PDB file of C-alpha atoms in Angstrom:
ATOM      1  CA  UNK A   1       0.000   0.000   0.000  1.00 64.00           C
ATOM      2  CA  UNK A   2       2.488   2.403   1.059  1.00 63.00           C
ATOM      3  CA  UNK A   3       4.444   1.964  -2.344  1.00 67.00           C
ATOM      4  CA  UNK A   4       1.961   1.274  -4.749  1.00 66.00           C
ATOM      5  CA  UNK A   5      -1.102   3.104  -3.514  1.00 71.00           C
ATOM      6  CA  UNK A   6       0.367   5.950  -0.390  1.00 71.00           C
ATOM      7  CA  UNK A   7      -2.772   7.443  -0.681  1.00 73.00           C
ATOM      8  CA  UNK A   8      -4.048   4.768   1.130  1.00 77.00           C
ATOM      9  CA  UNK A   9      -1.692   5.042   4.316  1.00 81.00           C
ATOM     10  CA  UNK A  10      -4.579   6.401   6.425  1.00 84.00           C
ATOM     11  CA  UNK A  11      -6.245   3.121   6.527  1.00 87.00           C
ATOM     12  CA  UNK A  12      -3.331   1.517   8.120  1.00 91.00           C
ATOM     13  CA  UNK A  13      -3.431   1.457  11.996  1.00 93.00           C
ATOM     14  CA  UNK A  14      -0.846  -0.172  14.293  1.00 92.00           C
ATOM     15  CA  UNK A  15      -1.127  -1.631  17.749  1.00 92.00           C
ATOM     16  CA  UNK A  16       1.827  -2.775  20.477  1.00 92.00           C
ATOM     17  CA  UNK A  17       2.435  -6.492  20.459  1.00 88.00           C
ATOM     18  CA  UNK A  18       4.275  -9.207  18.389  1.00 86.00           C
ATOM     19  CA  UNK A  19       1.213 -11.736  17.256  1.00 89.00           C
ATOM     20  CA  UNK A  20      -1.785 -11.431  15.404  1.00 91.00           C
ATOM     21  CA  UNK A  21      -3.800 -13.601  17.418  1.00 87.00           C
ATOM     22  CA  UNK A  22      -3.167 -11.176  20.469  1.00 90.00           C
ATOM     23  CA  UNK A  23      -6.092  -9.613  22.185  1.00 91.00           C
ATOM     24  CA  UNK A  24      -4.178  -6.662  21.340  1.00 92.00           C
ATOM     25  CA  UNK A  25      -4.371  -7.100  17.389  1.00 92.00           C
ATOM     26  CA  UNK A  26      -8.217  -8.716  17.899  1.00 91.00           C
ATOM     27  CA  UNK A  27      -9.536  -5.387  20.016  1.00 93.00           C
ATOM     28  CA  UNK A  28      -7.326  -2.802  17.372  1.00 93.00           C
ATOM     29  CA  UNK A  29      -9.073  -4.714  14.450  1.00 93.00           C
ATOM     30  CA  UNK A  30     -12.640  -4.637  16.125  1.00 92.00           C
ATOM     31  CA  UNK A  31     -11.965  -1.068  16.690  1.00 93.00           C
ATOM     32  CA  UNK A  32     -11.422  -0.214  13.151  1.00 93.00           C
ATOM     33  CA  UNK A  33     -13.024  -2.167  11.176  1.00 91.00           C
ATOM     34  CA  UNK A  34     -12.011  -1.803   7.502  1.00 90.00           C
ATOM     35  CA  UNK A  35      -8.842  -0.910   8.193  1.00 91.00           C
ATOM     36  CA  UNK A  36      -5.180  -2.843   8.024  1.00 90.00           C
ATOM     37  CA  UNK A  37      -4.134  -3.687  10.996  1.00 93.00           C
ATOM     38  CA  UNK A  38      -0.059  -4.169  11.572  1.00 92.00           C
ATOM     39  CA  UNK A  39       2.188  -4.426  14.991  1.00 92.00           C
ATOM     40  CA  UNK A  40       3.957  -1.307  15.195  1.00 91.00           C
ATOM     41  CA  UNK A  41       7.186  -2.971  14.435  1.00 89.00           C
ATOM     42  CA  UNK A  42       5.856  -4.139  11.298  1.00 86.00           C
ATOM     43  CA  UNK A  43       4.846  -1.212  10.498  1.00 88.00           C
ATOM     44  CA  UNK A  44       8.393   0.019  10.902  1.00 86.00           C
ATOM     45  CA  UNK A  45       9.820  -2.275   8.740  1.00 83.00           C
ATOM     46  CA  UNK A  46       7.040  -1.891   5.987  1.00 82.00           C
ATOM     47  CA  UNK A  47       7.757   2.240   6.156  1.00 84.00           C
ATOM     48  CA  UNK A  48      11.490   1.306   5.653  1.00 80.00           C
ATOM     49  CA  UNK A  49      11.282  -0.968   2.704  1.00 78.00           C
ATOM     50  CA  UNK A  50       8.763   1.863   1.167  1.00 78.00           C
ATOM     51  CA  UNK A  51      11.211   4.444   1.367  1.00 78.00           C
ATOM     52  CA  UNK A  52      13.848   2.384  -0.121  1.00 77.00           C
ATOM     53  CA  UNK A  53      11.511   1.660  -2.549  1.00 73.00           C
ATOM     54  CA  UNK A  54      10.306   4.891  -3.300  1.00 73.00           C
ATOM     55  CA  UNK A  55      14.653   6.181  -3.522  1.00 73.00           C
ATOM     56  CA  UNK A  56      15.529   3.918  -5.965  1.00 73.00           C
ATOM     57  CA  UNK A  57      12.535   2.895  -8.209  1.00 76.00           C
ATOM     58  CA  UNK A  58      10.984   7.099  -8.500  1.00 70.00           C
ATOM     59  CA  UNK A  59       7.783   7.630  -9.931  1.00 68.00           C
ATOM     60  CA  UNK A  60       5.253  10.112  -9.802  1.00 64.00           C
ATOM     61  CA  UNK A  61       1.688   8.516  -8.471  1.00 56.00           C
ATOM     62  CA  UNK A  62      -0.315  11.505  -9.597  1.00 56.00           C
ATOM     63  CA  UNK A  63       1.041  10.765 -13.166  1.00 57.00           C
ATOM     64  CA  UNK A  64       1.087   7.301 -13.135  1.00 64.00           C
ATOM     65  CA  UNK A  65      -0.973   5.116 -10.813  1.00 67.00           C
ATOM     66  CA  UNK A  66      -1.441   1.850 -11.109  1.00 75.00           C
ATOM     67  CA  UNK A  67      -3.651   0.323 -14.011  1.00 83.00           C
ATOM     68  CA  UNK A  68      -5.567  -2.114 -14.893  1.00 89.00           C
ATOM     69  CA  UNK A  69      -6.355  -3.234 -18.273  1.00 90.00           C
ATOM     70  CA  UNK A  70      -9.486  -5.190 -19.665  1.00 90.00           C
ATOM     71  CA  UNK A  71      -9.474  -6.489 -22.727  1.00 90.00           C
ATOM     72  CA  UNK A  72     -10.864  -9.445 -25.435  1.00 91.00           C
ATOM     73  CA  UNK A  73      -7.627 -11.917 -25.810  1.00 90.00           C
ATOM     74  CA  UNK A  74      -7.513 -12.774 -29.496  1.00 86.00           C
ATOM     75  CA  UNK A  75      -5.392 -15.994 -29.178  1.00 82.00           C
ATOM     76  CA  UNK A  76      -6.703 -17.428 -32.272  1.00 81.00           C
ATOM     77  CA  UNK A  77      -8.006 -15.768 -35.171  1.00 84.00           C
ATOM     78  CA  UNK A  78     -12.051 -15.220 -34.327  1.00 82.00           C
ATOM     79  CA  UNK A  79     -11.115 -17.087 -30.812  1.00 84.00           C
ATOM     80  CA  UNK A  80     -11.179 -14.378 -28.091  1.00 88.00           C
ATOM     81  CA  UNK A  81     -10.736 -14.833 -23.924  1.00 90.00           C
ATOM     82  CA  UNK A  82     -11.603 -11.891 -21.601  1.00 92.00           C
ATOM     83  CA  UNK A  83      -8.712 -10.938 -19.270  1.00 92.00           C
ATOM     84  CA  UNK A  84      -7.585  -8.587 -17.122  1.00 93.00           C
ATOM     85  CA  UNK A  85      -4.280  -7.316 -15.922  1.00 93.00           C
ATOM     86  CA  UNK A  86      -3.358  -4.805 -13.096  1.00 91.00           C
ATOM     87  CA  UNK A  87      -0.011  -2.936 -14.014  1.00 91.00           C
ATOM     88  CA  UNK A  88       2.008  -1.314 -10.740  1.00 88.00           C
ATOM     89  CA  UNK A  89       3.825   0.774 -13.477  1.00 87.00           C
ATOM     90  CA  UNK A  90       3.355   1.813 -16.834  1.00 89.00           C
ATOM     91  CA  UNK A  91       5.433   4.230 -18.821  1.00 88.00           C
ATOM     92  CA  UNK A  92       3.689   4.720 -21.805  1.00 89.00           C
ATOM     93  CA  UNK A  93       5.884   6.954 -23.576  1.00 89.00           C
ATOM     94  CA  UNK A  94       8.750   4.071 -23.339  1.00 91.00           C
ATOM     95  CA  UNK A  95       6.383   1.907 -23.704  1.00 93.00           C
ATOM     96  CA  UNK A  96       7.144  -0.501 -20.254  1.00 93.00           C
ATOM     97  CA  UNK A  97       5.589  -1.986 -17.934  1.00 94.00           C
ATOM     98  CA  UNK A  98       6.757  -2.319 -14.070  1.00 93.00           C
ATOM     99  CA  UNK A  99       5.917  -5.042 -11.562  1.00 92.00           C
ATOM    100  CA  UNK A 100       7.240  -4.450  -7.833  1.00 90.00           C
ATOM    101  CA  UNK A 101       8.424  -7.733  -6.233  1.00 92.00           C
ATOM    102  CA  UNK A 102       9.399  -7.627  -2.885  1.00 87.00           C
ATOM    103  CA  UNK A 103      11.079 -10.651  -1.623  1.00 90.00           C
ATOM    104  CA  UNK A 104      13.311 -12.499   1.622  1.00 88.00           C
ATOM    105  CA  UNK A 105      16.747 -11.567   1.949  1.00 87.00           C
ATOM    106  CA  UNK A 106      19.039 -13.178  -0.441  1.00 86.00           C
ATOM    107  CA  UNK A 107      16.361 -13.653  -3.436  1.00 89.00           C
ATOM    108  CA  UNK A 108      16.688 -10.539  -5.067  1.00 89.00           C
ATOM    109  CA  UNK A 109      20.220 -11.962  -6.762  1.00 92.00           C
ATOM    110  CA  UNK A 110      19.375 -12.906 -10.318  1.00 93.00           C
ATOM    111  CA  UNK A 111      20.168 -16.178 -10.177  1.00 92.00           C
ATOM    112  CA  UNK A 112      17.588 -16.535  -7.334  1.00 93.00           C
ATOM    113  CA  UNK A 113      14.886 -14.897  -8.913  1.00 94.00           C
ATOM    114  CA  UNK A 114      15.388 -16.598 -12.227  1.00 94.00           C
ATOM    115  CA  UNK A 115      14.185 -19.708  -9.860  1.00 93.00           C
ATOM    116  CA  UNK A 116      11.324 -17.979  -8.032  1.00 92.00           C
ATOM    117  CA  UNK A 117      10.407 -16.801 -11.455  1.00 93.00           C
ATOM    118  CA  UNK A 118       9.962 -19.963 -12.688  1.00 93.00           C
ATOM    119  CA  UNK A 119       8.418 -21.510  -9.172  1.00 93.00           C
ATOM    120  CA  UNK A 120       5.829 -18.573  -9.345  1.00 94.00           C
ATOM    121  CA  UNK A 121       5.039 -18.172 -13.215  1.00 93.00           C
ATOM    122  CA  UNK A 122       6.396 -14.806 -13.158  1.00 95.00           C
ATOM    123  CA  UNK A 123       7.421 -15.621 -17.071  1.00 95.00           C
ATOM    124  CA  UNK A 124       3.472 -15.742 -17.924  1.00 95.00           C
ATOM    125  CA  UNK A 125       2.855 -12.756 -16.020  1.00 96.00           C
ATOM    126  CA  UNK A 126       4.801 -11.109 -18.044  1.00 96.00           C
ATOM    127  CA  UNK A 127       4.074 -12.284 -21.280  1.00 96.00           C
ATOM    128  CA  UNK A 128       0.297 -11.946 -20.621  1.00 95.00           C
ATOM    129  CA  UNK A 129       0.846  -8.243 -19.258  1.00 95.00           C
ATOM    130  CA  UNK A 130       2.425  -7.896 -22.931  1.00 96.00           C
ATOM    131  CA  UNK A 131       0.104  -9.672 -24.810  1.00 94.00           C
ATOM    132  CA  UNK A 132      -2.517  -7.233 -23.711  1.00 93.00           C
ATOM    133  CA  UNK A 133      -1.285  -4.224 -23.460  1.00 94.00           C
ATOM    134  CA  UNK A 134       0.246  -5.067 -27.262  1.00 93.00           C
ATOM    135  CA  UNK A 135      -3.507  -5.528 -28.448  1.00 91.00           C
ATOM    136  CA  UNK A 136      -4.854  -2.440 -26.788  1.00 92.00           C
ATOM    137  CA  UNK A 137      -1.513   0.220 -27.784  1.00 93.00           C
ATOM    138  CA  UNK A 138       0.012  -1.764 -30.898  1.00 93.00           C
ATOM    139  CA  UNK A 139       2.801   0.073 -32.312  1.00 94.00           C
ATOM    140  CA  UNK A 140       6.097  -0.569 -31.057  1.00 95.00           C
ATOM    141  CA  UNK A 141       7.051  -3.946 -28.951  1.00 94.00           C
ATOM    142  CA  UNK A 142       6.482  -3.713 -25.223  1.00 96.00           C
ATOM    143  CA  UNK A 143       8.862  -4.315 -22.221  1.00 96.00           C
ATOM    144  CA  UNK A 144       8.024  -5.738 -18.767  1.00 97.00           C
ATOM    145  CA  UNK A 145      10.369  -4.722 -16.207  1.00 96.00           C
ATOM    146  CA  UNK A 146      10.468  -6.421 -12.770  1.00 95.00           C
ATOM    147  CA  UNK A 147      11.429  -4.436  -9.829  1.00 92.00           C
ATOM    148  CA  UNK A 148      13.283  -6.108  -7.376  1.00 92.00           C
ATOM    149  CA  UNK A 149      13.996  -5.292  -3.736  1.00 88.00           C
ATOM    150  CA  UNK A 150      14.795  -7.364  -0.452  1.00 88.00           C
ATOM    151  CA  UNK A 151      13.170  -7.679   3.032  1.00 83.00           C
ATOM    152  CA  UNK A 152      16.292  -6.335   4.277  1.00 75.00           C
ATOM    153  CA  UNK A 153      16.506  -4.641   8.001  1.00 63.00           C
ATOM    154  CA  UNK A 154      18.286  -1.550   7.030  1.00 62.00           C
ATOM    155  CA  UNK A 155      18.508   1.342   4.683  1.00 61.00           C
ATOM    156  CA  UNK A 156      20.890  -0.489   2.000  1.00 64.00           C
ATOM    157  CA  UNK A 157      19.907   0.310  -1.552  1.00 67.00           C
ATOM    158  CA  UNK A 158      22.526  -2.382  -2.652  1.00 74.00           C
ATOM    159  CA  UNK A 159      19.586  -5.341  -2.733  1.00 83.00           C
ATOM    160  CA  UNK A 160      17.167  -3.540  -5.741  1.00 86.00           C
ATOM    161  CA  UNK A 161      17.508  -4.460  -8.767  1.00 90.00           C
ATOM    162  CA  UNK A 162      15.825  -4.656 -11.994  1.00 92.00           C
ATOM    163  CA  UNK A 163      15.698  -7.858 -14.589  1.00 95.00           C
ATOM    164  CA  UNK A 164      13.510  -8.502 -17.595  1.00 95.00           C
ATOM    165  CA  UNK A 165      13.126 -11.972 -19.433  1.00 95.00           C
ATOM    166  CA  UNK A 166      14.907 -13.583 -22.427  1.00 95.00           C
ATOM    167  CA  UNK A 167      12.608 -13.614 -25.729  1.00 95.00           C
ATOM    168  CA  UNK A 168      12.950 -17.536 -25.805  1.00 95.00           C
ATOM    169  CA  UNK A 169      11.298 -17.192 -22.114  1.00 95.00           C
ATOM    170  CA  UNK A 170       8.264 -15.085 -22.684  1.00 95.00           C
ATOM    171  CA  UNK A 171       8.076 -16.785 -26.345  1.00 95.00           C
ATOM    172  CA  UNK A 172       7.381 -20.360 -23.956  1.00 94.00           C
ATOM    173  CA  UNK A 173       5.544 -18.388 -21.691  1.00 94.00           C
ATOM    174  CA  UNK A 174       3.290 -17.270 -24.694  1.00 94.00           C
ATOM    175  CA  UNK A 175       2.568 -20.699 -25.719  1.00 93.00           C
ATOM    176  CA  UNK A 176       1.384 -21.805 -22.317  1.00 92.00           C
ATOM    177  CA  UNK A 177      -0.663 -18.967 -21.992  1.00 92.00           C
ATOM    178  CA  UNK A 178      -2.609 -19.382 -25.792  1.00 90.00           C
ATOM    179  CA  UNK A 179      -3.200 -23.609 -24.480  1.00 89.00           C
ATOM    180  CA  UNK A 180      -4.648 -22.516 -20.935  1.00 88.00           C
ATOM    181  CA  UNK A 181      -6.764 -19.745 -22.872  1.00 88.00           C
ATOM    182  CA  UNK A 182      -7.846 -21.704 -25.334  1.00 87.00           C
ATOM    183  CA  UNK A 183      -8.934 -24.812 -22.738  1.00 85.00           C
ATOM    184  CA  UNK A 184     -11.087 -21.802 -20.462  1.00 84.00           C
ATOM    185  CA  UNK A 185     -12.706 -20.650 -23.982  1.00 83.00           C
ATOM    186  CA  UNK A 186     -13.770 -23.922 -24.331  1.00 83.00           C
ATOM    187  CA  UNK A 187     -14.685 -24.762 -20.932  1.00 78.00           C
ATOM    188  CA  UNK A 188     -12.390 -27.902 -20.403  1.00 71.00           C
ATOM    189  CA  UNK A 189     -10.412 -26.445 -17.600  1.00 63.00           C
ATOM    190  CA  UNK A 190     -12.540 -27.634 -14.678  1.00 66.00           C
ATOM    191  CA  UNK A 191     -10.098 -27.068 -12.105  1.00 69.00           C
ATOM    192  CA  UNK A 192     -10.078 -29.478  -9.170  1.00 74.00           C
ATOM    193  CA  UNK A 193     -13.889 -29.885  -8.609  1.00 76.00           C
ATOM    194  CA  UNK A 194     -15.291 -30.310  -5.251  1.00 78.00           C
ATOM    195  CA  UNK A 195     -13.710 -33.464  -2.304  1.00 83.00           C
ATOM    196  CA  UNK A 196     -13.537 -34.099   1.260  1.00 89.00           C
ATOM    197  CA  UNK A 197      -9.808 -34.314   2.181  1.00 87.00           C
ATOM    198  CA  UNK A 198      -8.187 -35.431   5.315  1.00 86.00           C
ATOM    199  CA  UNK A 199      -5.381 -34.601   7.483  1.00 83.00           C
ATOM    200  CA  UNK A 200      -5.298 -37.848   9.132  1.00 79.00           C
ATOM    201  CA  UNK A 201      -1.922 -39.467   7.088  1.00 77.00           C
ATOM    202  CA  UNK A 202       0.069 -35.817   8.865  1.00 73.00           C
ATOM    203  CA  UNK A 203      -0.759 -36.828  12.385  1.00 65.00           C
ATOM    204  CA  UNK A 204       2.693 -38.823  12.611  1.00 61.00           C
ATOM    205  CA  UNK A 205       4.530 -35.892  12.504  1.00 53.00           C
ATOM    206  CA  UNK A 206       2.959 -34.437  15.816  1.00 51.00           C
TER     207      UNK A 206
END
């Protein structure tokens, strides 16, 4: 909230204590009901990573909020899948498009986040986010930037960074996107359906 929508820091509120299940946290959040409630010393932490944030990846929110994008997929001619996007950053002059990861200490290296890109499908993000945003503004080719910056406890600038994907990565990415598209336009992606599961097999292990 505090880097991607600050005019939203009024709804956070704070109270003293270390757990969430406190009587503490449960009387603060029955006391302000709609808002986000964080310990103080998360709070803290949150304000510090914001400003770090705010130093090294500039932008003005009045100019460019965040944005989200509807549009009719055409993934194969006359085939067309509604989706929508929600962009942290757009430049639309340079045509690019920014996405704010914050991550644990020591993930922010690229050969880390090449893994956690892969772990959390951060490749079709970005080739979706493109994919759209080329059928709505078509002209010249766009770029999706990830901004990177560590959970780290102090006022070091050293652990941002910024990476974009290979084209053989999004050009994969692409082609799983167009197959899961194509199995929701024709209703054949059913998900998991409906079971009764059981936790019984885990009790060993207490």
């Amino acid at each position: 909230v505090l880097m991607l929508e600050p005019h939203r820091a009024g709804e956070i509120v704070t109270f003293e204590g270390k757990t969430y299940d406190s009587k503490a946290a449960v009387a603060c959040a029955e006391a302000n009901p709609g808002k986000i409630v964080l310990t103080a010393d998360d709070y803290s932490n949150i304000v510090r990573w914001a400003n770090i944030g705010k130093r090294e990846f500039p932008r003005d929110f009045d100019a460019r909020p965040q944005v989200t994008a509807v549009c009719d997929l055409e993934i194969d001619p006359g085939v067309v899948v509604r989706v929508k996007i929600r962009m942290d950053d757009t430049s639309f002059e340079q045509r690019k498009i920014y996405d704010l990861k914050l991550v644990r200490p020591g993930s922010g290296k690229a050969s880390e986040f090449e893994r956690m890109a892969w772990d959390f499908g951060y490749d079709t993000q970005a080739a979706l986010y493109m994919m759209v945003m080329s059928q709505l503004m078509p002209g010249e080719p766009w770029e999706f930037w990830f901004r990177v910056q560590e959970k780290r406890p102090y006022n070091d600038a050293r652990f941002c960074a910024e990476y974009r994907l290979d084209s053989l990565s999004i050009e994969k990415a692409e082609s799983h996107i167009r197959m899961a598209l194509q199995l929701i336009h024709e209703k054949a992606f059913t998900g998991y359906g409906k079971a009764t599961i059981s936790t019984e097999r885990f009790k060993w292990g207490r």
